[in-house]
Coordinates of C-alpha atoms in Angstrom, one line a residue:
M9 CA -51.7 46.6 -89.5
Y10 CA -51.4 44.5 -86.3
I11 CA -53.5 47.0 -84.4
L12 CA -56.5 45.6 -86.3
L13 CA -55.9 42.2 -84.8
A14 CA -55.7 43.8 -81.3
L15 CA -58.9 45.7 -82.1
I16 CA -60.8 42.6 -83.3
A17 CA -59.5 40.4 -80.4
A18 CA -60.4 43.0 -77.8
C19 CA -63.9 43.5 -79.2
S20 CA -64.5 39.7 -79.3
L21 CA -63.2 39.2 -75.8
G22 CA -65.3 42.2 -74.6
I23 CA -68.4 40.5 -76.0
G24 CA -67.6 37.4 -74.0
L25 CA -66.9 39.6 -70.9
H26 CA -70.4 41.2 -71.3
F27 CA -72.0 37.9 -70.9
V28 CA -69.8 36.8 -68.0
L29 CA -70.3 39.8 -65.8
P30 CA -73.5 40.1 -63.7
K31 CA -76.4 42.6 -64.1
R32 CA -76.1 42.6 -67.9
D33 CA -79.8 43.6 -68.1
L34 CA -78.8 47.0 -66.7
R35 CA -76.5 48.0 -69.6
G36 CA -76.3 47.9 -73.3
V37 CA -74.8 45.0 -75.1
A38 CA -72.2 47.3 -76.8
V39 CA -70.9 49.0 -73.6
T40 CA -68.4 46.4 -72.4
P41 CA -67.0 45.5 -75.9
G42 CA -66.7 49.2 -76.7
I43 CA -64.8 50.0 -73.6
A44 CA -62.5 47.0 -74.1
T45 CA -61.8 47.9 -77.7
A46 CA -61.1 51.6 -77.0
A47 CA -58.8 50.8 -74.0
A48 CA -56.9 48.1 -75.9
V49 CA -56.3 50.3 -78.9
A50 CA -55.2 53.2 -76.7
I51 CA -52.8 51.0 -74.7
Y52 CA -51.5 49.3 -77.9
T53 CA -50.9 52.7 -79.5
I54 CA -49.1 54.2 -76.4
L55 CA -46.9 51.1 -76.1
Q56 CA -46.0 51.3 -79.8
W57 CA -45.1 55.0 -79.5
S58 CA -43.0 54.2 -76.5
G59 CA -40.9 51.8 -78.6
V60 CA -42.3 48.3 -77.8
A61 CA -42.0 46.1 -80.9
E62 CA -45.1 44.5 -82.6
T63 CA -43.5 41.1 -82.1
S64 CA -43.3 41.5 -78.4
A65 CA -45.7 39.4 -76.4
W66 CA -45.9 42.1 -73.7
L67 CA -47.5 44.5 -76.2
W68 CA -50.3 42.0 -76.7
F69 CA -50.7 41.0 -73.1
A70 CA -50.7 44.6 -71.9
S71 CA -53.2 45.8 -74.6
L72 CA -55.6 42.9 -74.4
G73 CA -55.3 42.3 -70.6
G74 CA -55.4 46.0 -69.8
G75 CA -58.3 46.6 -72.0
L76 CA -60.3 43.7 -70.5
L77 CA -59.4 44.7 -67.0
L78 CA -60.4 48.3 -67.6
A79 CA -63.6 47.2 -69.3
A80 CA -64.5 44.8 -66.4
L81 CA -63.9 47.5 -63.8
L82 CA -65.9 50.2 -65.6
T83 CA -68.7 47.7 -66.5
V84 CA -69.1 46.7 -62.8
A85 CA -69.1 50.4 -61.8
I86 CA -71.7 51.3 -64.5
S87 CA -73.9 48.4 -63.4
A88 CA -73.6 49.4 -59.7
V89 CA -74.5 53.1 -60.4
R90 CA -77.4 52.1 -62.6
S91 CA -78.7 49.7 -60.0
R92 CA -78.5 52.3 -57.3
R93 CA -80.2 55.0 -59.4
D94 CA -83.0 52.6 -60.4
A95 CA -83.6 51.8 -56.7
E96 CA -83.7 55.5 -55.9
A97 CA -86.1 56.2 -58.7
K98 CA -88.4 53.4 -57.7
Q99 CA -88.4 54.6 -54.1
A100 CA -89.1 58.2 -55.2
L101 CA -92.0 57.0 -57.3
G102 CA -93.3 54.8 -54.6
I103 CA -93.1 51.6 -56.7

């Protein structure tokens, strides 16, 4: 049941992360929260299966922190790739 709290927290923090990171006009509004949520839930589940208790603060720090870190890295990478491909397409079209 606590996994729902991690899911909601990761999604909420992912929404905030979307607005903090640059080049948000190059990606969808649900990309960063989706990555953060999926990563946090995966990390939470793996740690639970490995025996970390739900009352452990490390479970929460690892799942939320790891989810946000992974979301930030992937969002920056997605934005960079999109920016580069848009520039290449503009150059190819002569715009």
